[in-house]
Amino acid sequence: MTKRSFILVAVASAAALIAISAVKTNSASDPGSGDWPMWGGTPDRNMVSTMKGMPTSWDIKTKKNIKWIAALGSQSYGNPVVAGGQVYVGTNNELVRDPRQGGDRGVLMCFRESDGEFLWQHTNEKLAAGRVNDWPYQGVCSSPLVEGDRLYYVTNRCEVVCLDTKGFTDGVNDGPYKDEKFTGPHDADIVWKFDMMEEVGSHPHNMSNCSPVSYGDLIYICTSNGQDESHVNIPSPKAPAIVALNKKTGKLSWEDNSVFDRILHGQWSSPSVGKIGDVVQVVHGQGDGWIRGYEATTGKKLWEFDTNPKDSVWPKTRNELISTPVIWDNKVYIANGQDPEHGEGVGHLYCIDATKRGDITKTGLVWQYDKIRRSISTGSIYEGLLFYADFSGFLHCLDAKTGKPYWTHDMFAAVWSSPMVVDGKVYLGDEDGDIAILEASREKKVIGEINMGSSVYSTVVPANGVLFIANRNQLFAITDKK
Ligand SMILES: [Ca+2]
Ligand SMILES: [Ca+2]
């Protein structure tokens, strides 16, 4: 595995109303449209879909149940997103589609959903400083957020960009941004751009990876601000951990920096949004290992929770937050962990009552589970069961309300991706390229295991009756329907 490949997974998510109705019915948060328009499908980031009749068997060699395969770069850490008949995935530029846009770049590719035909791409040159800010060949690690004809994602250059989903195929150069260097039919049309290094002084550690989430007119972004190469100095202690931008204009609405110089390493956790109690909150795991909740519209900090035991010591026992928090039934679920380069170690998984205020490390603790190892995965909650994977390769099934463990499943390989529940089944990929399929039930039952030919660092994505799975260099569309 190449260094920092994990960042994609950290990346490795409709509205709050849907989250509320999901709670009422005690079933999944589900986009409801058939699409999968963001990391996690919905702002609460619960990796669950109620889509029926999804395939549980396929074969990439015989092409059984393989609808199409699209070629990607050589390393692909962006999780697929499906919206409006198009599929988007982040990768690198080792598949050079335009010789004028050669060399190492981060690339967001757009394919037609029906047949996998390549439509357009947004390529970004690497940052001049190199690996300290923008690790070689890691590509784009952000999963876009798509709303109508607008797409938002974070480039490898620590920029939040808004793109026109039609690119230049509509014959119009949209937005205030008109300085695109490439304006052919296969090039991206930028609407606006917000450079987090210039605008808020972020110093991204190794990679900027955030997968945006929105509420109303705002989108929320982790800045990836972190240490420099010394792993001691923090060049920008005054830069925010999180920013909220107006999604129409790209202008800064609010920012928060509660972390200051306490960043343990980097900041790679994507925020989530949900109505908790009476307040729509943005919840974000930050660089000091604390998770914080904010009033979504104003940025007012409501609560904070330390995910590390007070006597823990970085990096041996103290962890950072790379997973994305999941919001469900007024609670927040998240596990901590570390950069895979740091190897395996102890982890902690929490259920937090996010209706509490202030430092809620004690008052907001609903339950804590310490039999998990370091994790960079995001959880899925289905019919009261929480499925959570760790980097050591174990999938844990627990009671979401009580934390009571039901079972574990050993993947026998490192897990960077997140368990996805579709139609009552859990799909989980691993570094050996295996996708395990299990019943999403209290009793453990393995349905099957299918190999994808190379490492799967991304999460299985369901959309419109098709499973989308990216391995290192290919994107597969899988269905058993003709
Ligand atoms: Ca356009
Ligand atoms: Ca434009």
Short mmCIF file of C-alpha atoms and ligand atoms in Angstrom, two decimals:
data_model
loop_
_atom_site.label_atom_id
_atom_site.label_comp_id
_atom_site.label_asym_id
_atom_site.label_seq_id
_atom_site.Cartn_x
_atom_site.Cartn_y
_atom_site.Cartn_z
CA MET A 1 0.00 0.00 0.00
CA THR A 2 1.25 3.43 -0.80
CA LYS A 3 1.59 5.92 1.97
CA ARG A 4 -1.46 7.96 2.80
CA SER A 5 -3.66 6.03 0.51
CA PHE A 6 -6.00 5.95 3.42
CA ILE A 7 -6.96 9.51 2.99
CA LEU A 8 -9.49 8.64 0.40
CA VAL A 9 -11.30 6.39 2.71
CA ALA A 10 -11.56 9.04 5.30
CA VAL A 11 -13.33 10.87 2.63
CA ALA A 12 -13.87 7.55 3.14
CA SER A 13 -22.84 11.02 2.56
CA ALA A 14 -31.32 14.11 1.54
CA ALA A 15 -32.09 16.60 3.71
CA ALA A 16 -32.60 16.70 7.45
CA LEU A 17 -36.25 15.92 6.85
CA ILE A 18 -35.33 12.57 5.46
CA ALA A 19 -33.15 11.89 8.48
CA ILE A 20 -36.10 12.66 10.71
CA SER A 21 -38.48 10.42 8.84
CA ALA A 22 -35.88 7.68 8.92
CA VAL A 23 -35.77 7.92 12.67
CA LYS A 24 -39.54 7.77 12.87
CA THR A 25 -39.75 4.62 10.83
CA ASN A 26 -36.68 3.22 12.60
CA SER A 27 -35.29 2.32 9.20
CA ALA A 28 -32.57 3.65 6.99
CA SER A 29 -31.53 7.09 6.09
CA ASP A 30 -31.94 6.79 2.38
CA PRO A 31 -31.69 9.35 -0.40
CA GLY A 32 -35.06 8.07 -1.63
CA SER A 33 -34.40 9.16 -5.21
CA GLY A 34 -32.51 6.08 -6.32
CA ASP A 35 -29.37 8.20 -6.66
CA TRP A 36 -26.44 8.30 -4.24
CA PRO A 37 -25.58 12.01 -4.44
CA MET A 38 -22.92 12.28 -1.72
CA TRP A 39 -20.62 10.36 0.61
CA GLY A 40 -23.00 8.38 2.81
CA GLY A 41 -25.98 9.03 0.54
CA THR A 42 -27.62 11.51 2.95
CA PRO A 43 -26.27 14.30 5.19
CA ASP A 44 -26.47 12.07 8.28
CA ARG A 45 -23.95 9.85 6.46
CA ASN A 46 -25.65 6.62 7.53
CA MET A 47 -24.36 4.06 5.04
CA VAL A 48 -27.74 2.43 4.45
CA SER A 49 -30.02 1.97 1.45
CA THR A 50 -33.47 0.38 1.32
CA MET A 51 -33.02 -0.39 -2.38
CA LYS A 52 -34.35 -3.86 -3.19
CA GLY A 53 -33.11 -6.68 -5.35
CA MET A 54 -29.42 -5.88 -5.40
CA PRO A 55 -26.94 -8.48 -6.67
CA THR A 56 -25.23 -10.79 -4.21
CA SER A 57 -23.16 -12.60 -6.81
CA TRP A 58 -21.04 -11.47 -9.72
CA ASP A 59 -17.76 -12.38 -11.39
CA ILE A 60 -15.33 -9.87 -12.85
CA LYS A 61 -13.59 -12.56 -14.93
CA THR A 62 -16.63 -14.07 -16.65
CA LYS A 63 -18.43 -10.67 -16.49
CA LYS A 64 -21.43 -12.31 -14.86
CA ASN A 65 -23.72 -9.47 -13.63
CA ILE A 66 -21.14 -6.88 -14.69
CA LYS A 67 -23.02 -4.12 -16.53
CA TRP A 68 -19.94 -2.09 -17.43
CA ILE A 69 -16.37 -1.38 -16.36
CA ALA A 70 -14.73 2.04 -16.64
CA ALA A 71 -10.97 2.57 -16.52
CA LEU A 72 -9.61 4.88 -13.80
CA GLY A 73 -6.11 6.02 -12.89
CA SER A 74 -3.73 3.73 -11.01
CA GLN A 75 -4.90 4.71 -7.51
CA SER A 76 -8.52 5.57 -6.78
CA TYR A 77 -9.51 6.73 -3.34
CA GLY A 78 -12.58 8.81 -4.07
CA ASN A 79 -15.82 7.00 -3.34
CA PRO A 80 -18.28 6.89 -6.25
CA VAL A 81 -21.23 9.27 -6.26
CA VAL A 82 -24.24 8.79 -8.56
CA ALA A 83 -26.67 11.58 -9.48
CA GLY A 84 -28.66 12.77 -12.46
CA GLY A 85 -27.59 9.92 -14.73
CA GLN A 86 -23.88 10.47 -14.10
CA VAL A 87 -21.29 8.72 -11.94
CA TYR A 88 -18.35 10.60 -10.42
CA VAL A 89 -15.19 9.20 -8.89
CA GLY A 90 -11.85 10.60 -7.75
CA THR A 91 -8.64 9.04 -9.04
CA ASN A 92 -5.17 10.01 -10.25
CA ASN A 93 -3.89 10.89 -13.73
CA GLU A 94 -2.11 7.66 -14.62
CA LEU A 95 -4.77 7.16 -17.29
CA VAL A 96 -4.00 10.32 -19.27
CA ARG A 97 -7.10 11.13 -21.29
CA ASP A 98 -5.78 14.44 -22.63
CA PRO A 99 -2.05 14.74 -23.42
CA ARG A 100 -2.23 18.48 -22.72
CA GLN A 101 -3.21 17.58 -19.16
CA GLY A 102 -0.40 15.16 -18.42
CA GLY A 103 1.81 14.44 -15.43
CA ASP A 104 0.77 13.73 -11.89
CA ARG A 105 -2.63 15.30 -11.19
CA GLY A 106 -5.69 14.74 -9.08
CA VAL A 107 -8.62 13.85 -11.33
CA LEU A 108 -12.37 13.82 -10.86
CA MET A 109 -13.90 11.69 -13.63
CA CYS A 110 -17.51 11.76 -14.79
CA PHE A 111 -19.14 8.79 -16.54
CA ARG A 112 -22.58 8.19 -18.01
CA GLU A 113 -24.51 6.00 -15.56
CA SER A 114 -26.26 3.90 -18.22
CA ASP A 115 -23.21 2.62 -20.09
CA GLY A 116 -20.06 3.88 -18.34
CA GLU A 117 -19.02 6.16 -21.19
CA PHE A 118 -16.49 8.78 -20.11
CA LEU A 119 -18.08 12.26 -20.27
CA TRP A 120 -15.71 14.80 -18.71
CA GLN A 121 -12.96 15.26 -16.15
CA HIS A 122 -11.56 17.91 -13.86
CA THR A 123 -7.78 17.62 -13.52
CA ASN A 124 -5.68 19.47 -10.94
CA GLU A 125 -1.92 19.84 -10.97
CA LYS A 126 -0.13 18.86 -7.78
CA LEU A 127 0.75 21.55 -5.25
CA ALA A 128 4.31 22.82 -5.68
CA ALA A 129 5.33 21.97 -2.10
CA GLY A 130 4.93 18.27 -2.85
CA ARG A 131 4.17 15.52 -0.39
CA VAL A 132 3.86 17.70 2.68
CA ASN A 133 0.64 19.18 1.22
CA ASP A 134 -0.28 16.96 -1.73
CA TRP A 135 1.01 13.40 -1.71
CA PRO A 136 2.22 12.08 -5.11
CA TYR A 137 -0.17 9.92 -7.13
CA GLN A 138 -2.93 9.97 -4.52
CA GLY A 139 -5.35 11.65 -6.89
CA VAL A 140 -8.63 13.16 -5.77
CA CYS A 141 -9.78 11.68 -2.45
CA SER A 142 -12.97 13.73 -1.96
CA SER A 143 -16.39 12.36 -2.88
CA PRO A 144 -18.49 15.08 -4.51
CA LEU A 145 -21.83 16.39 -3.34
CA VAL A 146 -24.26 16.75 -6.26
CA GLU A 147 -27.40 18.90 -6.07
CA GLY A 148 -29.24 19.41 -9.35
CA ASP A 149 -26.75 20.70 -11.93
CA ARG A 150 -24.13 21.69 -9.37
CA LEU A 151 -21.35 19.54 -7.96
CA TYR A 152 -19.08 20.41 -5.02
CA TYR A 153 -15.83 18.69 -4.09
CA VAL A 154 -12.36 19.33 -2.65
CA THR A 155 -9.37 19.11 -4.97
CA ASN A 156 -5.92 17.81 -4.08
CA ARG A 157 -4.95 21.51 -4.05
CA CYS A 158 -7.08 22.25 -0.95
CA GLU A 159 -9.69 24.07 -3.05
CA VAL A 160 -13.42 23.75 -2.72
CA VAL A 161 -14.82 23.88 -6.24
CA CYS A 162 -18.33 24.09 -7.63
CA LEU A 163 -18.70 22.54 -11.08
CA ASP A 164 -21.50 22.50 -13.65
CA THR A 165 -22.57 18.85 -13.97
CA LYS A 166 -23.07 19.42 -17.71
CA GLY A 167 -19.50 20.63 -18.14
CA PHE A 168 -19.12 22.43 -21.46
CA THR A 169 -21.53 20.11 -23.27
CA ASP A 170 -24.24 22.76 -22.74
CA GLY A 171 -22.19 25.26 -24.73
CA VAL A 172 -22.19 27.68 -21.79
CA ASN A 173 -19.31 28.66 -19.54
CA ASP A 174 -21.23 28.87 -16.27
CA GLY A 175 -20.57 30.86 -13.13
CA PRO A 176 -18.41 33.78 -12.22
CA TYR A 177 -15.39 31.57 -12.92
CA LYS A 178 -14.41 31.86 -16.61
CA ASP A 179 -10.68 31.18 -16.49
CA GLU A 180 -10.75 27.47 -17.37
CA LYS A 181 -7.62 26.50 -19.26
CA PHE A 182 -9.41 23.66 -21.03
CA THR A 183 -12.92 24.16 -22.39
CA GLY A 184 -13.40 21.15 -24.67
CA PRO A 185 -16.38 18.80 -24.53
CA HIS A 186 -14.58 16.54 -22.04
CA ASP A 187 -13.44 19.31 -19.68
CA ALA A 188 -14.98 20.53 -16.44
CA ASP A 189 -16.84 23.85 -16.22
CA ILE A 190 -15.94 25.59 -12.94
CA VAL A 191 -18.67 27.78 -11.43
CA TRP A 192 -16.63 29.03 -8.46
CA LYS A 193 -13.55 28.09 -6.52
CA PHE A 194 -12.52 28.68 -2.88
CA ASP A 195 -8.81 28.16 -2.17
CA MET A 196 -8.59 27.17 1.50
CA MET A 197 -4.81 27.78 1.60
CA GLU A 198 -5.23 31.37 0.38
CA GLU A 199 -8.55 32.24 1.97
CA VAL A 200 -8.26 30.73 5.46
CA GLY A 201 -4.57 29.83 5.67
CA SER A 202 -4.99 26.06 5.73
CA HIS A 203 -1.82 23.97 5.58
CA PRO A 204 -3.12 20.58 4.46
CA HIS A 205 -1.15 17.64 5.79
CA ASN A 206 -0.40 15.25 2.89
CA MET A 207 -3.82 15.56 1.26
CA SER A 208 -7.06 17.53 1.24
CA ASN A 209 -9.85 15.02 1.12
CA CYS A 210 -13.11 16.34 2.55
CA SER A 211 -16.43 15.15 1.15
CA PRO A 212 -18.80 18.14 1.35
CA VAL A 213 -22.24 18.11 2.97
CA SER A 214 -24.89 20.83 2.81
CA TYR A 215 -27.78 22.37 4.66
CA GLY A 216 -29.84 25.16 3.10
CA ASP A 217 -27.52 27.55 1.28
CA LEU A 218 -24.37 26.37 3.07
CA ILE A 219 -21.86 23.63 2.41
CA TYR A 220 -19.51 22.42 5.14
CA ILE A 221 -15.88 21.51 4.57
CA CYS A 222 -13.00 20.19 6.69
CA THR A 223 -9.91 22.24 5.82
CA SER A 224 -7.42 19.35 6.31
CA ASN A 225 -5.17 21.80 8.17
CA GLY A 226 -2.39 19.87 9.90
CA GLN A 227 1.25 19.48 10.84
CA ASP A 228 4.20 19.99 8.53
CA GLU A 229 6.71 17.32 7.58
CA SER A 230 8.42 17.48 10.96
CA HIS A 231 5.26 16.02 12.53
CA VAL A 232 5.94 18.48 15.35
CA ASN A 233 5.28 21.94 13.95
CA ILE A 234 1.84 23.25 13.09
CA PRO A 235 2.46 26.00 10.53
CA SER A 236 -1.10 27.40 10.65
CA PRO A 237 -2.46 27.05 14.17
CA LYS A 238 -4.91 29.87 13.48
CA ALA A 239 -6.52 28.24 10.44
CA PRO A 240 -10.02 26.84 10.99
CA ALA A 241 -10.76 23.12 11.16
CA ILE A 242 -14.12 23.63 9.46
CA VAL A 243 -15.58 26.23 7.12
CA ALA A 244 -19.13 26.89 5.91
CA LEU A 245 -19.44 28.40 2.45
CA ASN A 246 -22.43 29.82 0.61
CA LYS A 247 -22.97 27.23 -2.09
CA LYS A 248 -24.25 29.74 -4.63
CA THR A 249 -21.40 32.24 -4.31
CA GLY A 250 -18.54 30.28 -2.74
CA LYS A 251 -18.16 32.99 -0.10
CA LEU A 252 -17.15 32.16 3.48
CA SER A 253 -20.13 32.18 5.85
CA TRP A 254 -18.58 30.93 9.10
CA GLU A 255 -15.49 29.11 10.33
CA ASP A 256 -14.35 27.52 13.58
CA ASN A 257 -10.99 26.74 15.05
CA SER A 258 -11.30 25.04 18.42
CA VAL A 259 -8.20 22.92 17.80
CA PHE A 260 -5.48 25.58 17.48
CA ASP A 261 -2.03 24.03 18.00
CA ARG A 262 -3.38 20.75 19.37
CA ILE A 263 -3.57 19.00 15.99
CA LEU A 264 -2.17 15.51 16.55
CA HIS A 265 -1.36 14.94 12.86
CA GLY A 266 -3.83 15.99 10.14
CA GLN A 267 -7.58 16.58 9.74
CA TRP A 268 -9.34 14.20 7.37
CA SER A 269 -12.80 13.56 8.81
CA SER A 270 -15.76 14.76 6.74
CA PRO A 271 -18.64 16.54 8.50
CA SER A 272 -22.23 15.29 8.82
CA VAL A 273 -25.51 17.16 9.16
CA GLY A 274 -28.70 16.20 10.96
CA LYS A 275 -31.50 17.49 13.16
CA ILE A 276 -30.63 16.61 16.73
CA GLY A 277 -33.28 17.58 19.24
CA ASP A 278 -34.61 20.85 17.86
CA VAL A 279 -31.42 22.00 16.21
CA VAL A 280 -29.92 21.20 12.82
CA GLN A 281 -26.28 20.50 13.61
CA VAL A 282 -23.05 20.05 11.71
CA VAL A 283 -20.96 17.40 13.45
CA HIS A 284 -17.23 17.18 12.75
CA GLY A 285 -14.33 15.02 13.98
CA GLN A 286 -11.29 17.26 14.41
CA GLY A 287 -7.51 17.10 14.60
CA ASP A 288 -7.21 16.98 18.39
CA GLY A 289 -9.28 13.79 18.55
CA TRP A 290 -12.35 15.67 19.74
CA ILE A 291 -15.68 15.67 17.90
CA ARG A 292 -17.72 18.88 17.88
CA GLY A 293 -21.30 19.87 17.08
CA TYR A 294 -22.28 23.26 15.64
CA GLU A 295 -25.52 25.01 14.90
CA ALA A 296 -25.57 24.58 11.11
CA THR A 297 -26.73 28.03 10.12
CA THR A 298 -24.61 30.13 12.52
CA GLY A 299 -21.59 27.99 13.34
CA LYS A 300 -22.21 28.41 17.06
CA LYS A 301 -20.39 25.62 18.87
CA LEU A 302 -22.88 23.54 20.86
CA TRP A 303 -20.85 20.68 22.29
CA GLU A 304 -17.52 18.86 22.20
CA PHE A 305 -16.50 15.34 23.15
CA ASP A 306 -13.00 13.88 23.63
CA THR A 307 -12.74 10.47 21.94
CA ASN A 308 -9.53 9.57 23.76
CA PRO A 309 -9.02 8.39 27.34
CA LYS A 310 -7.35 11.17 29.30
CA ASP A 311 -4.29 9.04 30.07
CA SER A 312 -3.71 8.09 26.40
CA VAL A 313 -0.52 9.19 24.66
CA TRP A 314 -0.07 10.08 20.98
CA PRO A 315 0.67 8.11 18.90
CA LYS A 316 0.78 4.91 20.90
CA THR A 317 -2.67 5.00 22.43
CA ARG A 318 -4.11 8.41 21.56
CA ASN A 319 -5.95 8.46 18.22
CA GLU A 320 -7.15 10.95 15.65
CA LEU A 321 -10.53 10.99 13.89
CA ILE A 322 -10.56 9.91 10.26
CA SER A 323 -14.00 8.28 10.19
CA THR A 324 -17.10 10.30 9.34
CA PRO A 325 -19.61 10.70 12.19
CA VAL A 326 -23.03 9.11 11.66
CA ILE A 327 -26.10 10.89 13.06
CA TRP A 328 -29.02 8.66 14.06
CA ASP A 329 -31.84 9.10 16.55
CA ASN A 330 -30.29 12.21 18.19
CA LYS A 331 -27.04 10.31 18.67
CA VAL A 332 -23.65 10.52 17.01
CA TYR A 333 -21.64 7.38 16.26
CA ILE A 334 -17.92 7.48 15.53
CA ALA A 335 -14.76 5.43 16.09
CA ASN A 336 -11.25 6.85 16.27
CA GLY A 337 -8.10 5.52 14.65
CA GLN A 338 -4.93 6.52 12.84
CA ASP A 339 -3.24 6.83 9.49
CA PRO A 340 -2.79 3.22 8.25
CA GLU A 341 0.94 3.90 8.04
CA HIS A 342 0.90 3.88 11.83
CA GLY A 343 -0.33 0.29 11.73
CA GLU A 344 -2.84 -1.40 13.98
CA GLY A 345 -3.67 -0.43 17.54
CA VAL A 346 -6.39 0.10 20.09
CA GLY A 347 -9.49 2.00 19.05
CA HIS A 348 -12.63 3.37 20.65
CA LEU A 349 -16.17 3.46 19.32
CA TYR A 350 -18.70 5.85 20.83
CA CYS A 351 -22.39 6.58 20.92
CA ILE A 352 -22.81 10.23 21.94
CA ASP A 353 -25.98 12.04 23.02
CA ALA A 354 -25.64 15.21 20.95
CA THR A 355 -28.57 16.97 22.61
CA LYS A 356 -26.20 17.82 25.50
CA ARG A 357 -24.22 21.08 25.60
CA GLY A 358 -20.69 22.14 26.51
CA ASP A 359 -17.94 19.60 27.21
CA ILE A 360 -20.08 16.46 27.02
CA THR A 361 -17.26 13.91 27.27
CA LYS A 362 -18.91 12.62 30.45
CA THR A 363 -22.50 13.85 30.20
CA GLY A 364 -23.00 12.88 26.56
CA LEU A 365 -21.53 9.40 26.74
CA VAL A 366 -24.26 6.86 25.98
CA TRP A 367 -21.91 3.95 25.55
CA GLN A 368 -18.31 3.17 24.63
CA TYR A 369 -17.00 0.03 22.95
CA ASP A 370 -13.31 -0.76 23.36
CA LYS A 371 -13.11 -4.11 21.60
CA ILE A 372 -12.68 -2.32 18.29
CA ARG A 373 -9.25 -1.64 16.84
CA ARG A 374 -8.18 1.61 15.19
CA SER A 375 -10.73 2.49 12.52
CA ILE A 376 -10.91 4.83 9.55
CA SER A 377 -14.35 3.54 8.52
CA THR A 378 -17.79 5.06 8.85
CA GLY A 379 -20.66 3.15 10.44
CA SER A 380 -24.04 1.99 9.19
CA ILE A 381 -27.14 1.66 11.36
CA TYR A 382 -29.97 -0.56 10.24
CA GLU A 383 -32.95 -1.77 12.28
CA GLY A 384 -31.23 -0.86 15.53
CA LEU A 385 -27.98 -2.60 14.62
CA LEU A 386 -24.69 -0.74 14.20
CA PHE A 387 -22.14 -2.17 11.77
CA TYR A 388 -18.63 -0.78 12.16
CA ALA A 389 -15.35 -1.99 10.64
CA ASP A 390 -11.82 -1.52 11.94
CA PHE A 391 -8.46 -1.28 10.20
CA SER A 392 -7.38 -4.65 11.59
CA GLY A 393 -10.09 -6.20 9.40
CA PHE A 394 -12.92 -6.91 11.83
CA LEU A 395 -16.53 -6.03 11.14
CA HIS A 396 -18.42 -5.49 14.40
CA CYS A 397 -22.19 -5.80 14.84
CA LEU A 398 -23.60 -4.10 17.95
CA ASP A 399 -26.90 -2.93 19.36
CA ALA A 400 -26.99 0.76 18.38
CA LYS A 401 -28.88 1.82 21.50
CA THR A 402 -26.94 -0.12 24.13
CA GLY A 403 -23.58 -0.93 22.54
CA LYS A 404 -24.12 -4.63 23.30
CA PRO A 405 -21.92 -6.61 20.90
CA TYR A 406 -23.57 -9.36 18.81
CA TRP A 407 -20.80 -10.63 16.58
CA THR A 408 -17.60 -9.90 14.69
CA HIS A 409 -16.42 -11.04 11.27
CA ASP A 410 -12.75 -11.28 10.34
CA MET A 411 -11.98 -10.11 6.80
CA PHE A 412 -8.35 -11.32 7.12
CA ALA A 413 -7.15 -8.07 5.48
CA ALA A 414 -7.01 -4.40 6.34
CA VAL A 415 -10.28 -2.52 5.93
CA TRP A 416 -10.23 1.07 4.70
CA SER A 417 -13.77 1.11 3.35
CA SER A 418 -17.06 1.34 5.21
CA PRO A 419 -19.80 -1.26 5.64
CA MET A 420 -22.81 -0.47 3.46
CA VAL A 421 -26.21 -1.97 4.25
CA VAL A 422 -28.37 -2.51 1.17
CA ASP A 423 -31.66 -4.40 1.28
CA GLY A 424 -30.81 -5.96 4.64
CA LYS A 425 -27.33 -7.08 3.66
CA VAL A 426 -23.94 -5.68 4.66
CA TYR A 427 -21.36 -5.20 1.89
CA LEU A 428 -17.76 -4.55 2.94
CA GLY A 429 -14.55 -4.36 0.89
CA ASP A 430 -10.95 -4.95 1.99
CA GLU A 431 -7.36 -4.46 0.92
CA ASP A 432 -7.20 -7.96 -0.61
CA GLY A 433 -9.96 -6.85 -2.96
CA ASP A 434 -12.63 -9.03 -1.36
CA ILE A 435 -16.20 -7.85 -0.97
CA ALA A 436 -17.87 -9.72 1.89
CA ILE A 437 -21.67 -9.91 1.93
CA LEU A 438 -23.40 -10.74 5.23
CA GLU A 439 -26.93 -10.66 6.58
CA ALA A 440 -27.58 -7.41 8.44
CA SER A 441 -28.97 -9.29 11.42
CA ARG A 442 -28.27 -10.14 15.04
CA GLU A 443 -27.17 -13.59 14.03
CA LYS A 444 -24.07 -13.69 11.90
CA LYS A 445 -24.57 -15.18 8.46
CA VAL A 446 -22.06 -14.86 5.63
CA ILE A 447 -23.75 -14.83 2.22
CA GLY A 448 -20.70 -14.66 0.05
CA GLU A 449 -17.30 -13.19 -0.73
CA ILE A 450 -16.32 -11.92 -4.16
CA ASN A 451 -12.90 -10.69 -5.28
CA MET A 452 -12.56 -7.49 -7.32
CA GLY A 453 -9.08 -8.16 -8.73
CA SER A 454 -7.24 -5.48 -6.72
CA SER A 455 -7.52 -3.63 -3.42
CA VAL A 456 -10.87 -2.07 -2.60
CA TYR A 457 -10.28 1.09 -0.58
CA SER A 458 -13.67 2.59 -1.33
CA THR A 459 -17.19 1.79 -0.20
CA VAL A 460 -19.84 -0.13 -2.15
CA VAL A 461 -22.35 2.40 -3.48
CA PRO A 462 -25.96 1.49 -4.40
CA ALA A 463 -27.85 3.52 -6.99
CA ASN A 464 -30.84 2.83 -9.22
CA GLY A 465 -30.61 -0.96 -8.84
CA VAL A 466 -26.86 -1.09 -9.49
CA LEU A 467 -23.88 -1.50 -7.16
CA PHE A 468 -20.90 0.72 -7.98
CA ILE A 469 -17.54 -0.52 -6.72
CA ALA A 470 -14.14 1.02 -7.41
CA ASN A 471 -10.96 -0.95 -6.96
CA ARG A 472 -7.57 0.65 -7.44
CA ASN A 473 -7.93 1.31 -11.15
CA GLN A 474 -11.43 0.38 -12.34
CA LEU A 475 -15.01 1.31 -11.64
CA PHE A 476 -17.53 -1.54 -11.85
CA ALA A 477 -21.29 -1.22 -12.34
CA ILE A 478 -22.88 -4.46 -11.09
CA THR A 479 -26.46 -5.62 -11.54
CA ASP A 480 -28.35 -8.86 -12.13
CA LYS A 481 -31.08 -7.05 -14.07
CA LYS A 482 -31.01 -6.97 -17.85
CA CA B 1 -21.62 24.71 -18.67
CA CA B 2 -17.11 28.42 -15.71
#
